[in-house]
Amino acid sequence: MPIVIDHLSHTYFDGGMGSLSAVEDLSLTIHEGKFLAIMGHTGCGKTTLVQHLNGLLLPSSGRVLVDGLDTTDKKQRSTIRSLVGMVFQYPEYQLFADTVKEDIAFGPRNMKLSIEEVNLRVSRAMAMVGLSYDSFADKSPFELSGGEKRRAALAGILAMEPKYLVLDEPMAGLDPQGRRQILQMLEELRQSTGCAIIMVSHSMEDVARHADRILVMKAGKQMYLDTPQSVFAHAEELSKMNLSLPAACRVAALLRQKGVDVPLDICTREDLEAYLMGRLKP
Amino acid sequence: MIEFRNVHFQYEGEDAPALQGIDLVVPDGSFLAIVGHNGSGKSTLSKHINGLLLPTEGQVLVDGLDTKEEKNLLSIRQQVGMVFQNPDNQLVTTIVEEDVAFGPENLGVAPKEIRRRVDDALQKVGMSAYAGSAAHKLSGGQKQRVAIAGMLAMEPKILVLDEATAMLDSQGRQELLQTVYDLHQRNGMTVVMITQYMEEAVMADRLVVMSGGKLVMDGTPVDVFSRGKELCDLGLDVPEIVRIRDDLIESGICLPNFILTDSQLAEALCPLL
Amino acid sequence: MDITLGQFIPGNSCIHRLDPRTKIWLMLAYILMVFLVKSMVLFVLPLVYVLLALKLGHIHLSYFFKAIKPIRVLLVFMFLLNLFVTPGETVLFSWRFIVVTREGLRQALFISLRLVLLMTGASLMTLTTSPIALTDGLERMLSPLKAIHFPAHELAMMMTIALRFIPTLMEEADKIKKAQLARGADFESGNLIARAKAMIPILIPLFVSAFRRADELAMAMESRCYHGGEGRTKLHQLRFTRGDLWAALVTAAFLLVIILVQALVPGLV
C-alpha cells in the first residue's frame, strides 16, 4: 500500500496576526519502492510537506494515509513513524549517545523490539552504510569524521527498517566521493529491500539520473509532478523559478536558443550524448 | 599578496599533520579556487591566511606581514575578509546594518565613515533593502551576502570563502557566486574560494587541488580538469560539462579541449549540428 | 515558537528614537511607580502610562497579550496563592477549608496587576529598542564602573550575542526534537524521571551544537578584528535629544502624582 496525500493543506498561524499557507491543496500518491524527488525553493513548502509523511505535522485540512493509517490517529503514530524513516538535513547533528551502536539502537529500541533483533538491525544498518562494526560500534559518535558521522546518523534511521525513507538534502556539505557513496547506498537499499526513497534535493544531475518522478513545488502548490524527462522539458519555466537544471538540460536549452532542434526530453548526460552521437555520427 | 612558505601545521592531539609543506603564492587581483576531499586540509589552509591558525613550521605572509607577529594580526585581518560555511554562525548582531558595522567598529572607524561604508557594502552585495531587517529571518544566501558586506565594510583587499556556498540552496548559491564574481571583476578583489563543487571552481583563473595536507595539482581549471582520472582517485570529480566534453571527444567528435561551461559547449556544438 | 520578550520590532516612532539609556532609566522609574502604588484606583496611572507608551511606540495591542502569555501559569498561581494564603478578617466567601478574605482578594489582585504591568513594560522596552542599542545603553551606563574592573563591555557583548542566538537555538531545538520524534522518541508518557531522561537525546545535540556555534562565532568575530572593547567605535552614537527630555519630564510627572496622592489621600481604596 502507498502513502496517499489527499488534498493536504497546512497553515501556520502567526501569533494571531495572520496566517501563512505553507502547503495548499496538494494531492500525491507515493508508491512503494519508487524514488520520488522533491524540488523547490527554500520556503516553497517542501519541508512542511515531508514532515506530514510521518505525522510530525498534521494537516490543517485534507488527509495523509500511510499504508491506510491516518497520521492524525494518535494510536497509529508509532507504527507510522516506524514505517516512514526520516533523515533531516545534517542528521549528524542529532547524534547523542555514548557509542555509535547505542545511537543507532535508539530507533529500534523505541520500537520495542527484542534485544537480539535490535542488535541484528544495528549491525545490518552499519554494514549498509559502510561502517565496519568492529572498528566503529564502540566508538563515540563525536570522534568520527564528518562523512562517517553522516553515515552513522543515516544508519540510525535505516536500523528502523522503514518502508519509506524520507531524506532532506542528504548529500549537503559532502565532497564528491561522499555524495557518490550516499547515492549508491540509497540505490542498493532500494534494490535489496524495496524501500521507497523520497528525497528533497538541489542536486539536479543526481535527481535526473535516479528519480522515477519529480515533484516541483512553488509557493506551497504542486507545479509539476512527472518523470525527470517531462519535468526538465519545462526548462524555461524552471529557470524562471530560479531552479537550476542538470548540465545536459542546460546545454540542450542553449542549443535550442541557437535554433538547433534538440528534443525536449533530454535530461541526463547519457541522453545528450546519445542524441549528439546520433546527429554527428550517423 | 598572500605567501605560504613551507607551511606545516598539526592540530593538537592529532597524529597526522593537517598541512605538510605548503608553498603557495597568491598575487593581488587573482581568483584562486581550492578543492579537495573532506579532511584534505583546505579549510585549515584558509584559516592560516588571516592568522586564525598559525603554522607550526614555516611562514604565512600577507602583503609581507607575518601572521606569527601578534602586532600584525589586526592589519592582516582588516585586509583579509573571511566568509565561513554556516551562515548562522558568523552574524554577530540581530540587525543587518549593525552586523555589517561590526568590523569597522572594531577597527575604531569614525561613526560617519562607518555609516558610509555600511551603506556602500550593503549596496555592493544587493542587500540595501534589508539594512533594518532581523538577520535570523533572512534566507541562507542573503545571510551569506550580509556576511560578505560585513567584510567589505572593513575595506579588505582579499576575500576568502571557506565553503561559503555549502549550506545554500541553488538560488542562494547563484546569488553568492555572482556577488563574488562581480567584486572580483569590478573592484579587482583578490578571491580565494574553497569549495566542494567542481562547477564553482570553473569560475576561478587558477585551481589548486589538495589532498592529505599537500598541494597535489596547481593550474588553470582547464589544465586541472583535463586530469579527470586523477581527480576521481582523489575523491573528487570533474564538472558534468567536462565529462560530456570528454565523452564526445573520445567518441571522435572534434571539440576544443578548453570547454568548461555549458555556453562554451553549446557554442562549439552549434556549428557541427 | 515565538517569544515576545527580547524580540525587537524595527520602527521609527518617538519611543523607538529615545536614547536607550533614557529608556532604561524610565523603565526603572516605571518599576518604582508600579511598586509605589498601594491603592487599586491609582493603578490607573501606571496603566495609562504604559498604554500611552504602547500607543506612541506604534505597538499593536496584541503584543501586549503575547507578552502576558509566557507568564500566564505563574500569574494564575500567584493569584491563587495570594488569594488563599493571605491572612485577613473580612471573610467574603468560605466553603469547607477554602476561605477567601477581602484582604486576600486585594493582595491577589495587586500581585497579578503588578506582574502584568511589569511584563508589559519590559516587553515594550525590548519591542522598541534594538538589542544592540539596549546593550550599548547598558554598556555606557555601566562604563564608569570599568574603573573598578567591572567588565561592562564584555557583559554587553554577551547580551548581544545571546539575543542574536535565541531564535537560532530555538529553531534548532525544534528541529532536533522532530528528528528524535521521527526515531520514535516519546516525550509525553511516563513519570517525571522517565520524561527527564527522554530529554537527553535533545539536550546533548543541542549543547554540542551550541558549543560548535560558539567556536565558529568566535572565529568569525576574530576574523572581523574583534579585540575587546578597547578602541571600538559605534555606528549609532548615543545622544540625548529633546525627546528624551520630554519623556523624562512626563515620567517624572506621573511618578510625582503617584507619590503625592499616596501621601495626601491616605484612605484610597
PDB file of C-alpha atoms in Angstrom, chain A residues 40-42 46 89-90 93 146-147 169 171-180 202 204-205 209 241-244 246-248 250-251 254-255 258-260 262 268-270 272-277 279-281, chain B residues 36-39 42 85-86 139-140 163 166-171 173-175 196-199 231-237 240-241 243-245 247-248 251-253 261-267 269-270 272-273:
ATOM      1  CA  GLY A  40      11.677  23.901  -4.964  1.00  0.00           C
ATOM      2  CA  HIS A  41      12.980  26.970  -3.227  1.00  0.00           C
ATOM      3  CA  THR A  42      13.609  27.440   0.434  1.00  0.00           C
ATOM      4  CA  LYS A  46       8.721  21.072   0.776  1.00  0.00           C
ATOM      5  CA  GLN A  89      19.234  17.897   6.902  1.00  0.00           C
ATOM      6  CA  TYR A  90      22.641  17.490   8.554  1.00  0.00           C
ATOM      7  CA  TYR A  93      23.727  16.963  14.496  1.00  0.00           C
ATOM      8  CA  GLY A 146      32.225  14.452   9.102  1.00  0.00           C
ATOM      9  CA  GLY A 147      31.366  11.851   6.462  1.00  0.00           C
ATOM     10  CA  GLU A 169      19.360  17.100   1.290  1.00  0.00           C
ATOM     11  CA  MET A 171      24.404  14.968   0.427  1.00  0.00           C
ATOM     12  CA  ALA A 172      24.703  18.581   1.633  1.00  0.00           C
ATOM     13  CA  GLY A 173      28.242  19.528   2.634  1.00  0.00           C
ATOM     14  CA  LEU A 174      29.868  16.304   1.437  1.00  0.00           C
ATOM     15  CA  ASP A 175      32.677  16.041  -1.096  1.00  0.00           C
ATOM     16  CA  PRO A 176      32.027  14.393  -4.489  1.00  0.00           C
ATOM     17  CA  GLN A 177      33.052  10.963  -3.241  1.00  0.00           C
ATOM     18  CA  GLY A 178      30.828  11.262  -0.156  1.00  0.00           C
ATOM     19  CA  ARG A 179      27.937  12.252  -2.403  1.00  0.00           C
ATOM     20  CA  ARG A 180      28.526   9.273  -4.689  1.00  0.00           C
ATOM     21  CA  HIS A 202      19.010  20.645  -5.154  1.00  0.00           C
ATOM     22  CA  MET A 204      19.862  18.233 -10.287  1.00  0.00           C
ATOM     23  CA  GLU A 205      22.193  15.777 -12.008  1.00  0.00           C
ATOM     24  CA  ARG A 209      19.548  10.241 -13.006  1.00  0.00           C
ATOM     25  CA  MET A 241      11.681  29.932 -10.857  1.00  0.00           C
ATOM     26  CA  ASN A 242      15.452  30.202 -10.289  1.00  0.00           C
ATOM     27  CA  LEU A 243      15.791  26.448 -10.024  1.00  0.00           C
ATOM     28  CA  SER A 244      18.945  25.114 -11.578  1.00  0.00           C
ATOM     29  CA  PRO A 246      21.034  19.455 -14.996  1.00  0.00           C
ATOM     30  CA  ALA A 247      24.040  20.349 -17.150  1.00  0.00           C
ATOM     31  CA  ALA A 248      22.805  18.297 -20.124  1.00  0.00           C
ATOM     32  CA  ARG A 250      21.157  23.499 -19.884  1.00  0.00           C
ATOM     33  CA  VAL A 251      23.243  22.678 -22.937  1.00  0.00           C
ATOM     34  CA  LEU A 254      21.180  26.747 -25.160  1.00  0.00           C
ATOM     35  CA  LEU A 255      21.303  24.795 -28.421  1.00  0.00           C
ATOM     36  CA  LYS A 258      20.552  28.907 -31.200  1.00  0.00           C
ATOM     37  CA  GLY A 259      17.946  27.323 -33.416  1.00  0.00           C
ATOM     38  CA  VAL A 260      19.040  23.684 -33.181  1.00  0.00           C
ATOM     39  CA  VAL A 262      17.000  19.424 -29.824  1.00  0.00           C
ATOM     40  CA  THR A 268      20.967  13.305 -18.330  1.00  0.00           C
ATOM     41  CA  ARG A 269      24.461  13.240 -19.740  1.00  0.00           C
ATOM     42  CA  GLU A 270      23.688   9.935 -21.486  1.00  0.00           C
ATOM     43  CA  LEU A 272      22.504  14.328 -24.523  1.00  0.00           C
ATOM     44  CA  GLU A 273      25.448  12.242 -25.666  1.00  0.00           C
ATOM     45  CA  ALA A 274      23.211   9.687 -27.360  1.00  0.00           C
ATOM     46  CA  TYR A 275      21.363  12.443 -29.178  1.00  0.00           C
ATOM     47  CA  LEU A 276      24.565  14.198 -30.291  1.00  0.00           C
ATOM     48  CA  MET A 277      26.185  10.951 -31.412  1.00  0.00           C
ATOM     49  CA  ARG A 279      23.249  13.529 -35.140  1.00  0.00           C
ATOM     50  CA  LEU A 280      27.008  13.739 -35.637  1.00  0.00           C
ATOM     51  CA  LYS A 281      27.957  10.121 -36.339  1.00  0.00           C
TER      52      LYS A 281
ATOM     53  CA  GLY B  36      39.903  18.769  -2.026  1.00  0.00           C
ATOM     54  CA  HIS B  37      38.040  15.949  -0.313  1.00  0.00           C
ATOM     55  CA  ASN B  38      36.698  16.263   3.250  1.00  0.00           C
ATOM     56  CA  GLY B  39      39.679  16.417   5.579  1.00  0.00           C
ATOM     57  CA  LYS B  42      41.827  23.036   2.604  1.00  0.00           C
ATOM     58  CA  GLN B  85      30.354  27.884   5.826  1.00  0.00           C
ATOM     59  CA  ASN B  86      27.492  28.250   8.283  1.00  0.00           C
ATOM     60  CA  SER B 139      17.451  33.161   3.723  1.00  0.00           C
ATOM     61  CA  GLY B 140      20.808  31.390   3.793  1.00  0.00           C
ATOM     62  CA  GLU B 163      32.958  26.601   1.651  1.00  0.00           C
ATOM     63  CA  ALA B 166      27.942  24.554   1.057  1.00  0.00           C
ATOM     64  CA  MET B 167      24.776  25.174   3.070  1.00  0.00           C
ATOM     65  CA  LEU B 168      22.865  27.181   0.455  1.00  0.00           C
ATOM     66  CA  ASP B 169      20.177  26.172  -1.997  1.00  0.00           C
ATOM     67  CA  SER B 170      20.798  26.568  -5.720  1.00  0.00           C
ATOM     68  CA  GLN B 171      19.411  30.077  -5.873  1.00  0.00           C
ATOM     69  CA  ARG B 173      24.494  29.732  -4.317  1.00  0.00           C
ATOM     70  CA  GLN B 174      23.985  31.509  -7.646  1.00  0.00           C
ATOM     71  CA  GLU B 175      23.434  34.865  -5.905  1.00  0.00           C
ATOM     72  CA  GLN B 196      33.336  21.145  -2.728  1.00  0.00           C
ATOM     73  CA  TYR B 197      31.622  21.930  -6.001  1.00  0.00           C
ATOM     74  CA  MET B 198      33.694  21.465  -9.125  1.00  0.00           C
ATOM     75  CA  GLU B 199      31.258  23.634 -11.129  1.00  0.00           C
ATOM     76  CA  LEU B 231      40.766  13.818  -9.633  1.00  0.00           C
ATOM     77  CA  CYS B 232      38.446  10.838  -9.288  1.00  0.00           C
ATOM     78  CA  ASP B 233      41.144   8.901  -7.438  1.00  0.00           C
ATOM     79  CA  LEU B 234      41.430  11.833  -5.023  1.00  0.00           C
ATOM     80  CA  GLY B 235      37.720  11.519  -4.174  1.00  0.00           C
ATOM     81  CA  LEU B 236      36.873  14.456  -6.417  1.00  0.00           C
ATOM     82  CA  ASP B 237      35.221  14.828  -9.762  1.00  0.00           C
ATOM     83  CA  GLU B 240      29.407  17.454 -15.632  1.00  0.00           C
ATOM     84  CA  ILE B 241      30.099  19.590 -18.730  1.00  0.00           C
ATOM     85  CA  ARG B 243      32.596  14.824 -18.614  1.00  0.00           C
ATOM     86  CA  ILE B 244      30.226  15.316 -21.562  1.00  0.00           C
ATOM     87  CA  ARG B 245      33.006  17.066 -23.483  1.00  0.00           C
ATOM     88  CA  ASP B 247      32.909  11.529 -23.725  1.00  0.00           C
ATOM     89  CA  LEU B 248      32.199  13.263 -27.019  1.00  0.00           C
ATOM     90  CA  SER B 251      33.840   9.100 -29.444  1.00  0.00           C
ATOM     91  CA  GLY B 252      35.637  11.007 -32.164  1.00  0.00           C
ATOM     92  CA  ILE B 253      33.699  14.276 -32.195  1.00  0.00           C
ATOM     93  CA  THR B 261      30.919  25.775 -19.219  1.00  0.00           C
ATOM     94  CA  ASP B 262      27.557  24.998 -20.766  1.00  0.00           C
ATOM     95  CA  SER B 263      27.654  28.053 -23.024  1.00  0.00           C
ATOM     96  CA  GLN B 264      31.115  27.150 -24.347  1.00  0.00           C
ATOM     97  CA  LEU B 265      29.922  23.641 -25.112  1.00  0.00           C
ATOM     98  CA  ALA B 266      26.794  24.866 -26.868  1.00  0.00           C
ATOM     99  CA  GLU B 267      28.883  27.359 -28.818  1.00  0.00           C
ATOM    100  CA  LEU B 269      28.483  22.177 -30.854  1.00  0.00           C
ATOM    101  CA  CYS B 270      26.285  24.590 -32.751  1.00  0.00           C
ATOM    102  CA  LEU B 272      28.560  20.980 -36.062  1.00  0.00           C
ATOM    103  CA  LEU B 273      24.812  20.424 -35.911  1.00  0.00           C
TER     104      LEU B 273
END
